[in-house]
Short mmCIF file of C-alpha atoms in Angstrom, two decimals:
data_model
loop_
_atom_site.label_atom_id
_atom_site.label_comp_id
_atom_site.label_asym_id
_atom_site.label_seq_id
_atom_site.Cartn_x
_atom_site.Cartn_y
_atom_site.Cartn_z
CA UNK A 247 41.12 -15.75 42.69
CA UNK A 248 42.53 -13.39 39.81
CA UNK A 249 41.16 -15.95 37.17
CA UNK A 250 37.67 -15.82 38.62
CA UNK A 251 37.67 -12.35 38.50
CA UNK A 252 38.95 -12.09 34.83
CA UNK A 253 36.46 -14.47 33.92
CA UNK A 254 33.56 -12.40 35.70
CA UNK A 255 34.80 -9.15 34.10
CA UNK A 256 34.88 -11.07 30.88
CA UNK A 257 31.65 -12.16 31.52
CA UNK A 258 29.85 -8.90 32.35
CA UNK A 259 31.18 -7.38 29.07
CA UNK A 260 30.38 -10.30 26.86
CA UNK A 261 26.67 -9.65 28.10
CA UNK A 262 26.97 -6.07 27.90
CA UNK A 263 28.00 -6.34 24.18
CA UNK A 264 25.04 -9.36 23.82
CA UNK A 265 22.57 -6.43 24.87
CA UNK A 266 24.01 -3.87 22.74
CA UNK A 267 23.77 -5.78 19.72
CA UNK A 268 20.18 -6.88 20.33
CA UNK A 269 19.18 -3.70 21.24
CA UNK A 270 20.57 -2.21 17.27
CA UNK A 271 19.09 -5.53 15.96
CA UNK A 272 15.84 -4.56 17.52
CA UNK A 273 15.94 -0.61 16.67
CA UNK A 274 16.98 -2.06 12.57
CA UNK A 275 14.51 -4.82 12.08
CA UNK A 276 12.10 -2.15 13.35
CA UNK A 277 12.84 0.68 11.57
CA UNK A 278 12.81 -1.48 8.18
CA UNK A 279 9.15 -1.88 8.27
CA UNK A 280 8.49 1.50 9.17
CA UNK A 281 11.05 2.87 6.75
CA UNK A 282 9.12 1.34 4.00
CA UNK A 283 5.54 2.36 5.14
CA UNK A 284 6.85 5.89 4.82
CA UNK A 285 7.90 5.16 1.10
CA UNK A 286 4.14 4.41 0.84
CA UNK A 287 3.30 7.09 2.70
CA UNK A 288 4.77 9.19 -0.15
CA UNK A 289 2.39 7.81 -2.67
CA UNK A 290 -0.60 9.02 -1.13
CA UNK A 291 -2.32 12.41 -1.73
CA UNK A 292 -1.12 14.56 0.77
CA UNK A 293 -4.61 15.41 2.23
CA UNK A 294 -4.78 11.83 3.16
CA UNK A 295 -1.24 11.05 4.73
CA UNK A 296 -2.31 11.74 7.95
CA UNK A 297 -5.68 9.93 7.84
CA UNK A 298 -4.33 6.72 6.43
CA UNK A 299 -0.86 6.97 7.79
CA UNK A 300 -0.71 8.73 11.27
CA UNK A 301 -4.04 7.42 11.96
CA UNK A 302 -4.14 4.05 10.75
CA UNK A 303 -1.29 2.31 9.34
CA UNK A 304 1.59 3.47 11.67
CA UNK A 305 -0.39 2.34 15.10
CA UNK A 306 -1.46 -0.82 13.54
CA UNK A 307 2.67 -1.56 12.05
CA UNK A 308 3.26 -0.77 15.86
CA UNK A 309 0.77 -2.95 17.01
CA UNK A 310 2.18 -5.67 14.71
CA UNK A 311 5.94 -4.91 15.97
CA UNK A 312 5.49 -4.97 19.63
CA UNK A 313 2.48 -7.63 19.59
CA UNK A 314 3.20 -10.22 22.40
CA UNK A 315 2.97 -14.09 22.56
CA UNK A 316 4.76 -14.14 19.06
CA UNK A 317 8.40 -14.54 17.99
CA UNK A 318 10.77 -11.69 16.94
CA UNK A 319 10.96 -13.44 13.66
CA UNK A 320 7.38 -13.88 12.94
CA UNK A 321 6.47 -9.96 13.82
CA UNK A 322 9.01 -8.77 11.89
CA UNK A 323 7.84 -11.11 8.84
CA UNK A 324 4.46 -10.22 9.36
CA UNK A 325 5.04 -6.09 9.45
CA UNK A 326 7.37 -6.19 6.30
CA UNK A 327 4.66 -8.25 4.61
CA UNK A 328 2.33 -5.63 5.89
CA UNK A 329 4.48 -2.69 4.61
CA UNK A 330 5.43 -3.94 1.79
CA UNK A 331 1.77 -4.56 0.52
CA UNK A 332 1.07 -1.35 1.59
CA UNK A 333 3.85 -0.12 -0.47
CA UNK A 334 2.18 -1.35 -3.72
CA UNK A 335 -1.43 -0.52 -2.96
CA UNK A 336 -1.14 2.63 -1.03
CA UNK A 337 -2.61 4.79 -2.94
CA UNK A 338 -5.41 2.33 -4.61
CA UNK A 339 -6.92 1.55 -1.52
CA UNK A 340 -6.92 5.19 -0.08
CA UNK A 341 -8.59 6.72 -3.47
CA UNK A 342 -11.14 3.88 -3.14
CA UNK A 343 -11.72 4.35 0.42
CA UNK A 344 -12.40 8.26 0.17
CA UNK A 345 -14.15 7.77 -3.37
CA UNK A 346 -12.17 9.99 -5.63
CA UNK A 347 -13.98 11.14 -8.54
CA UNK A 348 -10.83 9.06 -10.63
CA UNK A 349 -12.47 6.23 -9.01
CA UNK A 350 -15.97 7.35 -9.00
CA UNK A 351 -15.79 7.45 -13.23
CA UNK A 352 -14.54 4.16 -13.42
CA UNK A 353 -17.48 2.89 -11.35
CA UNK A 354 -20.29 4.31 -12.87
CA UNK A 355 -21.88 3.22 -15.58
CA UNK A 356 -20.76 -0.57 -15.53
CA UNK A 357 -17.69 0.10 -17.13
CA UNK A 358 -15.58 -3.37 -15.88
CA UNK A 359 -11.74 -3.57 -15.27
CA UNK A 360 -9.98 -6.32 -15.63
CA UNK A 361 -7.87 -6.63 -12.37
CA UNK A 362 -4.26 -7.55 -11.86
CA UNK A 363 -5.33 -10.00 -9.41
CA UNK A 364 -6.82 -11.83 -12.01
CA UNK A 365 -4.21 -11.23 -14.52
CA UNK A 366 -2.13 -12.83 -12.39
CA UNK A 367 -4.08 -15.95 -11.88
CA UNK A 368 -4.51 -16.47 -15.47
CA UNK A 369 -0.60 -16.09 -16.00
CA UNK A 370 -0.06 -18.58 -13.41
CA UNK A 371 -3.02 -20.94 -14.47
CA UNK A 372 -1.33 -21.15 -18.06
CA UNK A 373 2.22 -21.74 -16.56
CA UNK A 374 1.40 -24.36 -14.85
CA UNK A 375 -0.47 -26.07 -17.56
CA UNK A 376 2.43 -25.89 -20.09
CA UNK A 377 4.74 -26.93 -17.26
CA UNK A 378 2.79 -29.41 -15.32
CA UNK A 379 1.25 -31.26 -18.33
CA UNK A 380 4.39 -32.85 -19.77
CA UNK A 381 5.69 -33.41 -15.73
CA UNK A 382 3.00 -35.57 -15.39
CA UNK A 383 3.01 -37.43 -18.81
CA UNK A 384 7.00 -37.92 -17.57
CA UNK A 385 6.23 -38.90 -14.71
CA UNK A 386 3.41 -41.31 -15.66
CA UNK A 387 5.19 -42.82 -18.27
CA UNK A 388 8.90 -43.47 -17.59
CA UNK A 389 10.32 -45.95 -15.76
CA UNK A 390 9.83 -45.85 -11.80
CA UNK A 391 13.77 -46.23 -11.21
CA UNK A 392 14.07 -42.88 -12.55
CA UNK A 393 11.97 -40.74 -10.98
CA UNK A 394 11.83 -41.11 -7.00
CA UNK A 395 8.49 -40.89 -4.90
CA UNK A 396 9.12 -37.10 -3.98
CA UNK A 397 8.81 -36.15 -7.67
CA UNK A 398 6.17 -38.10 -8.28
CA UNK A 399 3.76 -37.26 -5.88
CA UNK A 400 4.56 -33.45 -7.02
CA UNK A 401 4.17 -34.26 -10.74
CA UNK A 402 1.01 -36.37 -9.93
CA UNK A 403 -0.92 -34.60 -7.09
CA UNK A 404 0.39 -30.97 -6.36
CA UNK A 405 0.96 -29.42 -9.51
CA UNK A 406 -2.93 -30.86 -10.77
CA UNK A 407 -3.95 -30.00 -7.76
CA UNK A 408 -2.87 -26.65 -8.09
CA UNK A 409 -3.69 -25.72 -11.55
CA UNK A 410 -7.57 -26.89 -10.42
CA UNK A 411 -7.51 -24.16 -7.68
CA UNK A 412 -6.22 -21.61 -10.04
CA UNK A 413 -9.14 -22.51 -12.43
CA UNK A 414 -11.78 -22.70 -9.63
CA UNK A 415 -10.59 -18.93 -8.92
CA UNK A 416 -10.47 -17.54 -12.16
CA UNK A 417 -13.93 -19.23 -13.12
CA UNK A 418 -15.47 -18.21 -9.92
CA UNK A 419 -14.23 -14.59 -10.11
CA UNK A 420 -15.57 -14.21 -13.79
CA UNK A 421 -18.43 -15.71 -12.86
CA UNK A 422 -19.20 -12.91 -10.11
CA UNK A 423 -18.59 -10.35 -12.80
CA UNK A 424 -20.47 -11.82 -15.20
CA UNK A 425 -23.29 -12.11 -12.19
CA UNK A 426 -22.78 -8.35 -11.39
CA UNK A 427 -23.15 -7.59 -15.26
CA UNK A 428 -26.34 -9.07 -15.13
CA UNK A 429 -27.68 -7.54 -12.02
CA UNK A 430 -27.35 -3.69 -13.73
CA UNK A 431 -24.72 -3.05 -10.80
CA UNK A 432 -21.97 -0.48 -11.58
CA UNK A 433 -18.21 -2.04 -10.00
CA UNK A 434 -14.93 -2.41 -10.34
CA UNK A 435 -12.04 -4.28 -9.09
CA UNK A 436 -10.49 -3.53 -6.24
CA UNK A 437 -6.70 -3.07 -6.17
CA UNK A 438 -4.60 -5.79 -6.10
CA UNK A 439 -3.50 -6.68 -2.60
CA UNK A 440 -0.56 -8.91 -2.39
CA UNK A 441 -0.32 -11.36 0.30
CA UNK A 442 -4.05 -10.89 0.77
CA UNK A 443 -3.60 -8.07 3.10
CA UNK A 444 -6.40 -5.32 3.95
CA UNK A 445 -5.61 -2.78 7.03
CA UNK A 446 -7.72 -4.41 9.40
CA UNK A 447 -8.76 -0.71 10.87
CA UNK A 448 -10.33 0.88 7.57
CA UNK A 449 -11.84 3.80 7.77
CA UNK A 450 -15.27 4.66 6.00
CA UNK A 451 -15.48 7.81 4.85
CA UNK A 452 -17.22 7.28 1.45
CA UNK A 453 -20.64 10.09 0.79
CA UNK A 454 -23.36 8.90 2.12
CA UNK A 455 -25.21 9.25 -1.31
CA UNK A 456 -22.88 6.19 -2.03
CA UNK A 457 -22.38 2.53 -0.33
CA UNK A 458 -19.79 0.95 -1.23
CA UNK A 459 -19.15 -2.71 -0.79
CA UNK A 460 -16.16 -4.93 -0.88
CA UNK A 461 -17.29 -8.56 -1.36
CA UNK A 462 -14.99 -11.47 -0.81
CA UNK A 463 -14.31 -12.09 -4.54
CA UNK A 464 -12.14 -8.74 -4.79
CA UNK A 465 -14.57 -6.61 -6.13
CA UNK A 466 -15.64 -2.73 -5.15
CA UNK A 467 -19.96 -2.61 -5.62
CA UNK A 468 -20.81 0.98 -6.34
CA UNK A 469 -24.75 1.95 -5.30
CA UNK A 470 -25.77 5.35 -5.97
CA UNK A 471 -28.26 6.89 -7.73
CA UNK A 472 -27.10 6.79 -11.25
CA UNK A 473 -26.93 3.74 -10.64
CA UNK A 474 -29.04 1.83 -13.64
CA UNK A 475 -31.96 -0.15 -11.95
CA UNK A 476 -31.61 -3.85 -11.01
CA UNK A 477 -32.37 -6.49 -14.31
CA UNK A 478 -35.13 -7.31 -11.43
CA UNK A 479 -37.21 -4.30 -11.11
CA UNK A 480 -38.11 -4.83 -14.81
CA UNK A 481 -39.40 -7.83 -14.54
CA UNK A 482 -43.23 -8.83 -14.16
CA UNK A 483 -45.30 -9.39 -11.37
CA UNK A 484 -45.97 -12.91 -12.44
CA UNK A 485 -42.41 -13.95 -12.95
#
């Protein structure tokens, strides 16, 4: 009888220490995500902390925390990924959201950056082409009792493969710039956002005398009226 009580007691403990420790794992891994929001937060202007990050990016971290029908692992990836984006872009996004006159200037007047995004993609598109290249002449070329099928089906298919996708992207985005050029639009790129991550609640607040678009190749379209006309409106009637 003594044993099955000491086993009981030891029992109720071992689950009260089980609940204590989840309950500090689950007050750390969320206060991580938060704790590095706020380091973004700190990079904003302060006349837009509280619109971007009481109003906006907090709630939807929460949301992302406490979202149901998911793992604890996945939420917790998913919000550092969230705030950790955030933590790099902060500041880009808000000034091209409210349409600072830093941003305005670089807008107007077709004056082009060339974005990190892109940057990126070209860094990587050349890396894997001085990589990749003499993988696949390697793997081509030797003897199959060296190589195993693993390697060769990455030296072969994937790292092609990828290099292709990286030079669909570049040539696609420089072809939309090239496309905007054309058109007489003003633009610019729009911030890098890592892990393709946008705020899913973004608020508008741009002038009106201003529309401001952000297409699916990354750029920011400026419209306003100093705007130079359209290649189009100077074209002939019979064309």
């Amino acid at each position: 009888m003594a044993t099955i009580i000491e086993h009981l007691i030891l029992a109720i403990i071992a689950a009260v220490i089980v609940e204590i420790v989840k309950a500090r794992a689950r007050k750390h891994y969320q206060s991580l995500p938060f704790l590095i929001l706020r380091l973004a937060r700190l990079t904003l202007p302060r006349d837009l902390r509280v619109e971007f990050y009481d109003e906006v990016w907090a709630p939807d971290l929460y949301y992302q925390l406490t979202a149901s029908g998911q793992r604890v692992l996945v939420r917790f990836a998913r919000s550092m990924r969230f705030s950790l984006s955030l933590l790099l872009t902060a500041r880009s996004i808000a000034l091209a959201d409210t349409g600072r006159p830093t941003l305005r200037a670089r807008m107007l007047g077709g004056y082009q950056l060339f974005p990190r995004r892109l940057r990126w993609m070209c860094w990587q598109l050349v890396a894997f082409a001085v990589v990749g290249t003499p993988l696949m002449i390697i793997v081509l070329y030797f003897p199959a009792e060296i190589f195993d099928l693993p390697t060769r089906i990455v030296g072969v298919v994937v790292v092609p493969l990828f290099v292709l996708v990286q030079a669909r992207m570049v040539i696609r985005t420089l072809l939309r710039a090239y496309e905007l050029s054309v058109q007489g639009r003003s633009f610019a790129f729009a911030p890098a956002r890592p892990l393709n991550l946008w705020p899913r609640r973004r608020r508008h607040t741009s002038p009106p005398a201003r529309e401001k678009i952000l297409d699916s190749y990354g750029f920011i379209i400026s419209k306003t009226d100093e705007d130079p006309p359209l290649v189009s409106e100077h074209l002939p009637e019979n064309v």
